[in-house]
Amino acid sequence: MTIENVSCTLNRYPEGMVKLDDFKIVQGPIPEISDNDVLLKVLCCSVDPFMRGRMKKDNPSSYVPPCQPGKVIQVFSITQVEKIGANVTDINVGDKYMCFNGIEKYTVVPQQAIKGDGQKNLGNYNKIDPNNPIKDSFYLGLFGMPGMTAWAFFNKVGKPKEGETIFVSAASGAVGQVVCQLAKLKGLKVVACASSPEKIGFLKGAIKVDEAFSYRDFPDKESFVAQLRKVCPNGIDIYFDNVGGYILDSALQLMNVHGRVVMCGMISQYNLKDKYQYTLQDISNRRLTLQGCLFNDYFPRCMGEFMQDMIPMVQSGKLIYKEDVYKGVEKTPEAFIGLFNSKNFGKVVIEPF
Amino acid sequence: MTIENVSCTLNRYPEGMVKLDDFKIVQGPIPEISDNDVLLKVLCCSVDPFMRGRMKKDNPSSYVPPCQPGKVIQVFSITQVEKIGANVTDINVGDKYMCFNGIEKYTVVPQQAIKGDGQKNLGNYNKIDPNNPIKDSFYLGLFGMPGMTAWAFFNKVGKPKEGETIFVSAASGAVGQVVCQLAKLKGLKVVACASSPEKIGFLKGAIKVDEAFSYRDFPDKESFVAQLRKVCPNGIDIYFDNVGGYILDSALQLMNVHGRVVMCGMISQYNLKDKYQYTLQDISNRRLTLQGCLFNDYFPRCMGEFMQDMIPMVQSGKLIYKEDVYKGVEKTPEAFIGLFNSKNFGKVVIEPF
């Protein structure tokens, strides 16, 4: 039996909510390599909400190049060198990289792509130290873009102070669960919102947030504001927004003087044509800051500080991380759609093998 | 003929747009003073948009105490000691103060109100140095709350860089005209919006902004965005917002990556029951910061830096200031309403005499 390659391509640009057949799973032989090429085995791939922004024809503001119909979808991945061409140097079978790579079992790249121009930028191949005790998939989550995002936005934009109240939406997600834990460790009161009793249980039990509730129980602004008033009797000092929409609009009503709204993403809006409209009343009186944030502004600049701060917390068991692992490239469409219908629970990872 | 006192009181809390009969002009004798009192003659009074927020029964977020029906309306004023009681010490006839005082010809205050608790806070009596060459009314405008607001918000929140584009609304107003000039002096491209050909002429002629237009020519979001695209071909780096509403919503569409929206006030919204709803799309990708600002956060802290920076610019004639002076306490309602219907032109000042 010939082992074949399996890849996930974009079938077409999605209209509105992403659908299963916006993707296409293609099979083929394991690609041949020439003398200057490297064959990479893909160990795990990351599925993140920001990818939705890449699945548009014209999206000048998107911060990564768009996906193209018929092409393999590129995501943050962990790959391992399986085979090298005759002229390849300084790259060895078994080496692992954190990189931007296709969702597939095998990929061939020229050695120059891995070696790059010496700059350690997003999208480049970053070699993973084999002595590092961190498990592979964590480079996509806790120690990857979502974890770094959580750490940087919480600390650098949220500017948390002990005793403050933080409200976190999508709180059991790839970013949210890290924000909740960092905030607890810093002595904040943490109010978390997610989508299901199972997630609420995790947040209250494993993460030990102070309050957790399902937004599904408060499906409009009026009831959501009432719920927030109940669980945030002292108002909100930091709102870490992962969702946008009526949840953001509600949180704005509760923000305290000098409150910070960390605008990390608006997952409720990515698939909508008619976007939510927000009330911005009283922003001046309350001196609120609403700050849109992007990973790229903090990394690789803050990488050292991030690792130094995080590793002890993880090693001592003070910081845990929940993943939602999908086995097989063909599960990608389901995993991606699960980001938007709240089906996923924790950081979504695809394992091609 | 007995000289009488004239005061402007709040007749009732305004509903929606402020009307003439929300105010009541009352006359009476010049008040008697007891041995510990000081009789102040009111030289000039400031009429500012933030007063609208004080004319509400329940407004917990207002940063100054509310006005009360039947009571004289308190505003930033310049007063001069006219007469002192027998036991008054360290206060002399002729002394001038910048203070929060009623809109009237004469006010009696106990000497302790002037002496205060030694703290130099907003609302206290700040003695004006008689050797200071600044004219009285300028302490209400260019060197008062609006000028300081312009300087602090532009520099500390706008964080301007030479060559950037700033868009300023209500650009010929008490705050806007200072922002425009500071921005020109700093080498920014200044795009200004106001309400009338006369104001546009002032902005282009005296203030020398790069572009100026009347928002009345672009009365909805679609046409306003089109106009902004025309006059801001490189987008907007700083939007200094004095108005809110569709002008803010339009400017948000044009903001460049890392753009700053200085939220100084929302004069278009203060009299509305149904507030404008805003589109906050794409804030993260563009890493926009929307920051609500209040004067109190910067003063008196930044007073020294402000004076040091401003005085040379004013003395050298690089910075001018247009006032709209109303003569007589009885003109107060008209002057106040003029803030909201764009009738005033420049910093509004009431001269009781």
XYZ file of C-alpha atoms in Angstrom:
706
model
C 0.000 0.000 0.000
C 1.394 3.396 -1.004
C 1.220 6.015 1.719
C -0.435 9.018 0.202
C -0.395 12.688 0.969
C -3.606 14.363 2.116
C -4.054 18.158 1.925
C -6.821 20.595 2.780
C -7.372 23.247 0.122
C -9.729 26.185 -0.080
C -12.485 25.203 -2.496
C -13.873 28.728 -2.827
C -14.116 31.965 -0.859
C -16.833 31.424 1.767
C -19.886 33.674 1.682
C -21.205 34.454 5.151
C -20.900 31.488 7.508
C -18.185 29.056 6.462
C -19.508 25.753 5.128
C -17.987 22.289 4.831
C -17.764 22.472 1.043
C -15.830 25.756 1.134
C -12.936 23.358 1.718
C -11.728 20.472 -0.406
C -9.641 17.561 0.767
C -7.237 16.385 -1.935
C -5.063 13.283 -2.029
C -1.906 12.586 -3.924
C 1.441 10.847 -3.733
C 4.087 11.924 -1.267
C 5.924 14.613 -3.241
C 9.353 13.910 -4.719
C 12.244 16.098 -3.631
C 15.065 17.493 -5.749
C 18.645 17.963 -4.509
C 17.936 21.313 -2.825
C 14.616 20.352 -1.260
C 13.484 19.213 2.134
C 10.541 16.894 2.760
C 8.654 17.927 5.869
C 6.264 15.707 7.781
C 3.527 17.798 9.365
C 3.115 16.914 13.044
C 0.333 19.316 13.931
C -1.478 22.331 12.541
C -3.243 25.213 14.204
C -6.766 26.295 13.353
C -7.394 29.908 14.391
C -10.209 32.435 13.886
C -7.937 34.916 12.106
C -7.879 32.521 9.155
C -11.428 33.601 8.324
C -10.041 37.012 7.370
C -7.661 35.333 4.947
C -10.495 33.607 3.106
C -11.588 36.728 1.267
C -10.835 37.895 -2.231
C -10.240 41.536 -1.402
C -9.267 42.193 2.144
C -6.638 44.898 2.048
C -6.547 45.170 5.835
C -5.846 41.502 6.466
C -2.447 41.157 8.066
C -1.536 37.917 6.359
C -1.728 37.069 2.667
C -5.087 35.680 1.545
C -5.825 31.998 0.971
C -6.417 31.112 -2.656
C -9.021 28.721 -4.016
C -7.372 25.509 -5.175
C -4.333 26.081 -2.955
C -3.472 24.282 0.280
C -4.481 26.367 3.313
C -1.454 27.671 5.188
C -1.474 27.831 8.979
C 0.857 27.816 11.963
C 2.269 24.284 12.037
C 4.893 22.090 13.619
C 6.842 20.142 11.005
C 9.670 17.647 11.156
C 12.324 16.978 8.541
C 11.597 13.559 6.994
C 14.091 13.534 4.126
C 16.665 15.937 2.629
C 18.020 16.402 -0.880
C 21.668 15.685 -1.784
C 22.740 19.357 -1.649
C 20.937 20.300 1.575
C 23.211 21.511 4.365
C 22.694 22.405 8.017
C 19.273 20.784 8.037
C 18.962 17.287 9.452
C 16.380 14.569 9.408
C 14.435 14.837 12.661
C 14.766 18.604 13.030
C 11.506 20.235 14.081
C 10.242 23.656 13.064
C 7.487 25.972 14.071
C 6.415 27.504 10.771
C 3.614 28.649 8.507
C 2.816 25.560 6.453
C 0.031 23.851 4.564
C -2.539 21.680 6.322
C -1.371 18.341 4.933
C 0.674 15.279 5.785
C 3.786 16.146 3.807
C 5.209 19.324 2.315
C 8.257 19.894 0.144
C 10.123 23.173 0.525
C 13.442 24.388 -0.881
C 16.131 24.503 1.812
C 16.345 28.277 1.323
C 12.785 28.672 2.579
C 13.834 27.123 5.873
C 17.102 29.004 6.116
C 15.410 32.262 5.153
C 17.175 35.580 5.231
C 18.274 35.259 8.821
C 15.395 37.306 10.177
C 13.208 35.609 12.743
C 9.860 36.887 11.594
C 6.355 35.508 11.681
C 5.975 32.937 8.936
C 9.602 31.931 9.002
C 10.894 28.539 10.054
C 11.853 28.623 13.716
C 13.801 25.560 14.775
C 12.602 23.932 17.970
C 15.285 23.100 20.517
C 15.118 19.284 20.951
C 16.015 19.699 24.629
C 12.984 21.860 25.236
C 10.441 20.011 27.410
C 7.434 21.701 25.779
C 5.225 19.355 23.784
C 4.939 20.005 20.063
C 1.346 21.192 19.872
C 1.917 23.703 22.669
C 3.978 25.721 20.186
C 0.703 26.312 18.383
C -1.197 27.218 21.525
C 0.153 28.031 24.943
C 3.602 28.871 23.571
C 2.372 29.833 20.126
C 0.384 32.686 18.724
C -2.666 32.339 21.009
C -0.678 32.062 24.247
C 1.620 34.911 23.280
C -1.418 36.943 22.265
C -3.037 36.324 25.646
C 0.111 37.186 27.568
C 0.996 40.310 25.577
C -2.468 41.817 25.236
C -3.332 41.109 28.878
C -0.123 42.575 30.240
C 0.813 45.269 27.735
C -2.642 46.508 26.770
C -4.804 45.437 29.714
C -2.256 46.822 32.208
C -3.791 44.747 35.010
C -3.671 45.734 38.652
C -4.330 43.441 41.599
C -7.890 43.657 42.828
C -9.338 44.798 39.517
C -12.163 43.003 37.745
C -11.525 41.491 34.326
C -14.242 40.129 32.083
C -13.139 37.606 29.452
C -15.308 36.353 26.593
C -14.666 33.093 24.734
C -12.966 32.314 28.012
C -12.249 28.642 27.434
C -10.790 29.284 23.995
C -7.169 29.229 22.874
C -6.547 32.776 24.103
C -9.239 33.202 26.749
C -8.197 30.339 29.014
C -4.667 31.777 29.254
C -5.975 35.290 29.988
C -8.199 33.925 32.763
C -5.320 32.091 34.407
C -2.830 34.962 34.097
C -5.437 37.246 35.626
C -6.108 34.893 38.536
C -2.367 34.574 39.166
C -2.131 38.377 39.220
C -4.897 38.688 41.825
C -7.725 39.998 39.677
C -11.349 39.040 39.999
C -12.048 37.016 36.847
C -15.486 36.896 35.267
C -15.641 34.488 32.334
C -18.165 33.825 29.657
C -18.313 30.813 27.333
C -20.966 28.785 25.503
C -21.744 25.512 27.287
C -22.152 23.975 30.764
C -19.109 21.803 30.039
C -16.944 24.888 29.393
C -18.381 26.711 32.407
C -17.484 23.653 34.498
C -13.913 23.745 33.206
C -13.604 27.468 33.895
C -14.943 27.187 37.415
C -13.278 23.876 38.230
C -9.904 23.639 36.521
C -9.232 27.343 35.883
C -10.919 28.537 39.081
C -12.355 31.781 37.754
C -14.528 33.745 40.173
C -17.634 33.781 38.007
C -18.523 31.957 34.810
C -21.707 31.841 32.791
C -22.937 30.895 29.345
C -23.745 33.744 26.981
C -26.467 31.522 25.542
C -28.474 32.155 28.720
C -28.341 35.914 28.023
C -28.892 36.208 24.286
C -29.452 39.968 23.997
C -27.872 43.153 25.250
C -30.483 43.864 27.892
C -30.256 40.501 29.627
C -26.473 40.371 29.208
C -26.015 43.778 30.841
C -28.252 42.676 33.724
C -26.161 39.520 34.186
C -22.906 41.496 34.083
C -24.245 43.873 36.733
C -24.935 40.843 38.911
C -21.529 39.192 38.543
C -19.494 42.426 38.356
C -20.891 44.477 41.254
C -17.810 46.706 41.141
C -17.948 47.189 37.374
C -15.330 46.037 34.871
C -11.782 47.402 34.725
C -10.541 45.284 31.834
C -12.675 43.675 29.177
C -10.708 41.196 27.113
C -12.881 40.971 24.019
C -12.611 37.949 21.766
C -16.088 38.129 20.323
C -17.427 41.622 19.552
C -21.157 42.075 18.942
C -23.691 42.542 21.728
C -21.301 41.119 24.302
C -18.807 43.924 23.632
C -21.603 46.467 23.557
C -22.880 45.178 26.904
C -19.446 45.175 28.525
C -18.940 48.816 27.447
C -21.863 49.769 29.669
C -20.139 48.325 32.740
C -16.642 49.687 32.225
C -15.208 51.651 35.122
C -13.371 54.962 34.867
C -10.022 54.378 33.115
C -11.215 50.967 31.972
C -9.372 49.203 29.157
C -11.041 47.228 26.401
C -8.554 44.846 24.823
C -9.876 44.228 21.341
C -8.337 40.905 20.488
C -10.838 39.757 17.900
C -14.520 39.709 17.003
C -15.346 36.122 16.245
C -19.105 36.798 16.321
C -18.722 39.181 13.393
C -16.358 37.459 10.961
C -19.071 35.621 9.069
C -21.639 38.430 9.087
C -22.370 40.796 6.238
C -24.179 43.335 8.400
C -21.901 44.000 11.308
C -23.085 44.900 14.788
C -23.365 48.626 15.608
C -22.041 49.792 18.958
C -22.996 52.410 21.514
C -19.961 54.523 22.355
C -21.641 56.810 24.814
C -19.792 58.229 27.761
C -16.346 57.088 26.633
C -14.824 60.456 27.521
C -16.349 60.816 30.982
C -15.171 57.332 31.857
C -11.862 57.784 30.012
C -12.145 54.356 28.440
C -9.496 53.070 26.105
C -10.531 50.706 23.343
C -7.420 49.248 21.799
C -7.235 47.025 18.776
C -4.329 44.610 19.120
C -2.347 42.423 16.812
C 0.148 39.718 17.702
C 2.739 41.064 15.258
C 3.151 44.254 17.270
C 4.534 42.328 20.239
C 6.409 39.423 18.709
C 9.154 38.608 18.241
C 9.971 41.786 20.251
C 8.547 40.455 23.553
C 9.461 36.788 23.036
C 12.169 36.688 25.692
C 10.045 38.317 28.355
C 7.145 36.045 27.455
C 9.131 32.813 27.806
C 10.780 33.935 31.028
C 7.400 34.728 32.548
C 5.493 31.709 31.248
C 7.820 28.715 31.578
C 7.945 28.708 35.406
C 4.167 29.005 35.601
C 3.710 26.047 33.281
C 6.438 23.930 34.907
C 5.013 24.491 38.383
C 1.572 23.473 37.150
C 0.059 26.885 37.861
C -0.899 27.283 34.225
C -2.725 24.548 32.360
C -3.887 24.421 28.749
C -6.812 22.624 27.197
C -6.576 21.471 23.587
C -9.207 20.167 21.221
C -7.364 17.775 18.915
C -8.820 16.685 15.560
C -7.129 13.621 14.074
C -6.678 13.695 10.312
C -6.388 16.422 7.684
C -9.924 15.634 6.517
C -11.259 16.940 9.853
C -10.090 20.489 9.063
C -13.411 21.866 7.745
C -15.259 20.607 10.806
C -12.593 21.995 13.138
C -12.640 25.381 11.442
C -16.421 25.680 11.469
C -16.322 24.657 15.133
C -14.528 27.920 15.888
C -17.614 29.901 14.949
C -20.423 27.741 16.342
C -18.771 27.336 19.757
C -18.403 23.554 19.247
C -14.675 23.479 19.899
C -13.459 23.346 23.455
C -9.935 24.682 23.968
C -7.165 25.281 21.465
C -7.990 23.589 18.162
C -5.209 21.461 16.736
C -5.170 19.209 13.660
C -2.944 16.156 13.762
C -2.471 14.927 10.181
C -1.279 11.496 11.375
C -30.334 104.214 40.197
C -29.516 101.042 42.188
C -27.157 98.727 40.408
C -28.711 95.286 40.513
C -27.346 91.803 40.303
C -28.302 89.642 37.347
C -27.922 85.835 37.451
C -28.626 82.974 35.090
C -30.339 80.024 36.780
C -31.420 76.654 35.478
C -35.186 76.800 35.109
C -35.606 73.028 34.627
C -33.656 70.038 33.359
C -33.700 70.247 29.558
C -35.325 67.407 27.608
C -33.566 66.727 24.326
C -32.309 69.888 22.657
C -31.760 72.732 25.117
C -34.329 75.549 24.803
C -34.272 79.208 25.829
C -36.769 78.696 28.633
C -34.712 75.916 30.221
C -32.877 78.901 31.691
C -34.218 81.757 33.791
C -32.617 85.149 34.237
C -33.199 86.525 37.731
C -32.461 89.975 39.092
C -31.873 91.127 42.628
C -29.861 93.512 44.741
C -26.114 93.276 45.031
C -25.703 90.827 47.921
C -24.607 92.084 51.347
C -21.427 90.653 52.807
C -20.734 89.657 56.404
C -17.355 90.089 58.132
C -15.911 86.859 56.735
C -17.223 87.255 53.203
C -15.794 88.472 49.940
C -17.826 90.196 47.214
C -16.637 89.108 43.787
C -17.359 90.959 40.582
C -17.614 88.495 37.693
C -15.456 89.642 34.762
C -16.162 86.818 32.349
C -17.728 83.364 32.255
C -17.096 80.344 30.077
C -19.824 78.474 28.239
C -18.729 74.944 27.381
C -20.425 71.851 25.956
C -19.631 69.729 29.024
C -22.231 71.803 30.895
C -24.947 69.909 29.044
C -23.969 66.802 30.989
C -24.463 68.688 34.240
C -28.041 69.584 33.347
C -29.399 66.135 34.088
C -31.147 64.822 37.156
C -29.394 61.472 37.301
C -26.054 61.379 35.603
C -23.769 59.320 37.791
C -20.976 59.420 35.239
C -20.845 63.202 34.988
C -17.517 64.409 36.277
C -18.804 67.598 37.847
C -21.765 68.022 40.192
C -25.113 68.549 38.459
C -26.804 71.910 38.018
C -29.990 72.282 40.048
C -33.199 73.938 38.932
C -33.604 77.298 40.637
C -29.869 77.580 41.310
C -27.375 79.842 39.526
C -25.451 77.895 36.879
C -21.792 77.440 37.845
C -19.064 77.666 35.212
C -15.389 78.469 34.788
C -15.150 82.206 35.457
C -12.739 85.036 36.051
C -13.714 87.071 39.102
C -12.250 90.103 40.825
C -12.495 91.057 44.488
C -14.821 94.070 44.756
C -15.204 94.341 48.527
C -14.037 92.381 51.595
C -15.542 91.854 55.062
C -13.885 93.209 58.222
C -12.289 89.887 59.182
C -10.997 88.908 55.750
C -7.219 88.493 55.550
C -4.762 87.872 52.683
C -7.396 88.737 50.096
C -7.350 92.209 48.623
C -9.684 94.320 46.576
C -8.602 93.999 42.958
C -7.309 90.420 43.233
C -8.394 88.275 40.306
C -9.223 84.580 40.397
C -9.834 81.837 37.915
C -12.585 79.817 39.567
C -15.819 77.881 39.236
C -18.479 80.516 39.832
C -22.074 81.406 39.019
C -23.009 83.175 35.790
C -23.937 86.516 37.311
C -22.611 89.998 37.927
C -21.760 89.612 41.599
C -21.179 86.662 43.905
C -20.573 86.525 47.636
C -18.329 83.766 48.975
C -16.854 83.133 52.415
C -13.112 83.853 52.482
C -12.489 80.164 53.274
C -13.915 79.176 49.891
C -11.197 81.234 48.240
C -8.425 80.130 50.553
C -9.547 76.499 50.286
C -7.574 73.684 51.789
C -4.357 74.617 50.082
C -4.843 72.137 47.218
C -4.865 73.582 43.747
C -7.655 71.537 42.267
C -10.194 72.168 39.569
C -12.983 74.287 40.984
C -10.728 76.018 43.446
C -9.866 79.687 43.356
C -6.611 80.152 41.503
C -5.211 83.656 41.901
C -4.087 85.285 38.673
C -0.670 86.902 38.753
C -1.303 90.625 38.029
C 2.000 90.797 36.132
C 0.869 88.109 33.730
C 0.326 89.610 30.250
C -2.474 87.168 29.358
C -5.889 88.798 28.968
C -8.597 87.716 31.416
C -10.866 85.803 29.078
C -7.943 83.749 27.747
C -7.883 81.977 31.101
C -11.250 80.529 30.088
C -10.076 79.570 26.609
C -6.562 79.406 25.262
C -5.036 79.167 28.745
C -8.112 77.644 30.347
C -9.818 74.312 30.164
C -10.317 74.236 26.351
C -6.732 75.237 25.500
C -5.275 72.859 28.042
C -7.595 70.143 26.759
C -6.400 70.723 23.202
C -2.748 70.722 24.190
C -2.899 67.693 26.478
C -5.134 65.468 24.373
C -3.273 66.324 21.162
C 0.166 65.706 22.622
C -0.416 63.037 25.267
C -3.141 61.013 23.583
C -2.717 61.874 19.909
C 1.055 61.307 20.112
C 1.571 63.267 16.875
C 4.448 62.660 14.512
C 5.614 65.043 11.799
C 4.146 64.184 8.418
C 1.086 62.436 9.793
C -2.455 63.423 8.863
C -4.787 64.714 11.562
C -8.486 65.245 11.060
C -10.178 67.686 13.460
C -13.929 68.179 13.798
C -15.525 71.313 15.258
C -12.226 72.737 14.135
C -12.951 76.422 14.719
C -14.286 75.779 18.215
C -12.680 76.483 21.559
C -10.622 73.276 21.464
C -10.450 72.554 17.735
C -8.753 75.780 16.670
C -5.904 75.131 19.132
C -5.507 71.522 17.996
C -5.312 72.646 14.353
C -2.607 75.190 15.105
C -0.546 72.902 17.341
C -0.720 70.260 14.624
C 0.401 72.684 11.901
C 3.289 73.852 14.109
C 4.297 70.210 14.562
C 4.357 69.561 10.819
C 1.239 67.481 10.413
C -1.172 67.674 7.522
C -4.310 69.194 9.041
C -7.767 68.433 7.690
C -10.469 70.461 9.397
C -14.212 70.316 9.407
C -16.617 72.989 10.657
C -20.120 74.218 9.860
C -20.081 77.430 7.801
C -18.217 79.160 4.955
C -17.163 81.842 7.433
C -15.507 79.245 9.694
C -13.923 77.454 6.733
C -12.514 80.811 5.639
C -11.027 81.368 9.094
C -9.517 77.870 9.175
C -7.960 78.190 5.727
C -6.981 81.857 6.074
C -5.989 82.627 9.641
C -5.195 79.106 10.878
C -3.789 77.897 7.548
C -4.997 74.304 7.734
C -4.316 72.165 4.669
C -7.922 71.245 3.977
C -11.176 72.538 5.402
C -14.786 71.782 4.531
C -18.249 72.107 5.973
C -19.869 68.944 7.286
C -23.182 70.401 6.155
C -22.113 69.658 2.563
C -21.716 65.976 3.501
C -24.682 65.213 5.720
C -24.453 61.419 5.859
C -21.829 58.760 6.383
C -21.544 57.760 2.741
C -20.868 61.255 1.414
C -18.673 62.134 4.387
C -16.473 59.079 3.877
C -16.145 59.960 0.182
C -15.094 63.502 1.073
C -12.563 62.262 3.637
C -11.071 59.915 1.029
C -10.621 62.913 -1.223
C -8.967 65.212 1.303
C -7.044 62.483 3.168
C -5.481 60.466 0.336
C -3.021 58.946 2.810
C -5.688 58.091 5.371
C -5.961 59.514 8.885
C -3.401 58.940 11.619
C -5.081 60.994 14.333
C -8.748 61.849 14.510
C -9.430 64.490 17.138
C -13.131 63.960 17.723
C -15.214 66.743 19.225
C -18.540 65.690 17.764
C -19.206 61.930 17.661
C -22.057 60.645 15.466
C -21.681 59.909 11.769
C -18.533 62.052 11.552
C -16.739 59.794 14.043
C -18.129 56.702 12.328
C -16.861 58.003 8.976
C -13.421 58.883 10.291
C -13.063 55.358 11.732
C -13.229 54.016 8.165
C -10.201 56.072 7.132
C -7.939 55.434 10.120
C -4.500 54.104 9.294
C -2.739 51.252 11.077
C -1.873 52.356 14.624
C -4.210 55.338 14.261
C -5.362 57.187 17.383
C -8.868 58.483 17.915
C -8.837 61.183 20.570
C -12.340 61.183 22.006
C -12.626 64.664 23.396
C -16.390 65.007 23.302
C -19.514 64.170 21.312
C -21.376 67.414 20.942
C -23.685 65.966 18.266
C -25.000 63.453 20.810
C -25.523 65.387 24.037
C -29.081 66.430 23.242
C -30.175 63.161 21.644
C -32.201 60.443 23.307
C -31.328 57.798 20.741
C -27.577 57.892 20.426
C -25.679 57.101 17.230
C -24.497 53.492 16.792
C -20.977 52.941 15.506
C -19.219 50.432 13.288
C -16.147 49.096 15.063
C -15.026 46.732 12.344
C -11.388 46.029 11.745
C -10.125 47.776 14.896
C -7.752 44.902 15.657
C -6.231 44.543 12.207
C -5.560 48.255 12.107
C -4.580 48.368 15.802
C -6.626 51.495 16.361
C -6.788 53.098 19.764
C -9.959 54.924 20.726
C -9.288 56.855 23.877
C -11.800 58.794 25.919
C -10.124 61.772 27.538
C -10.927 64.124 30.356
C -9.190 67.357 31.275
C -8.931 66.373 34.958
C -6.522 63.552 34.131
C -3.899 65.993 32.893
C -4.343 69.074 35.026
C -3.001 70.396 37.257
C -0.335 67.677 36.698
C 0.754 68.984 33.272
C 0.197 72.685 33.962
C 3.888 73.625 34.033
C 4.718 71.830 30.812
C 1.636 73.325 29.166
C 2.512 76.925 30.067
C 6.153 76.486 29.079
C 5.132 75.161 25.696
C 2.278 77.556 24.971
C 3.428 80.988 26.139
C 6.233 81.414 23.570
C 3.910 80.329 20.750
C 1.312 82.888 21.795
C 3.821 85.674 22.429
C 5.475 85.158 19.049
C 2.077 85.311 17.353
C 2.305 81.724 16.076
C -0.829 80.781 17.967
C -3.980 82.886 17.738
C -7.333 82.413 19.410
C -10.788 83.408 18.260
C -13.451 84.223 20.853
C -17.173 84.717 20.510
C -18.102 87.194 23.239
C -21.693 87.616 24.439
C -22.280 90.814 26.437
C -24.658 90.447 29.375
C -25.745 87.580 31.640
C -29.101 87.515 29.859
C -27.340 86.306 26.698
C -26.350 83.017 28.381
C -29.208 80.844 27.035
C -28.540 81.995 23.475
C -24.793 81.425 23.875
C -25.314 77.949 25.300
C -27.760 76.877 22.616
C -25.299 78.244 20.057
C -22.856 75.514 21.083
C -25.166 72.865 19.702
C -26.522 74.487 16.552
C -23.079 75.587 15.309
C -23.999 79.293 15.590
C -21.051 80.215 17.800
C -17.735 80.910 16.185
C -14.745 80.444 18.446
C -14.538 80.179 22.225
C -17.801 81.327 23.791
C -17.419 83.854 26.602
C -20.064 85.749 28.586
C -19.149 89.193 29.855
C -21.639 90.129 32.582
C -20.745 93.833 32.317
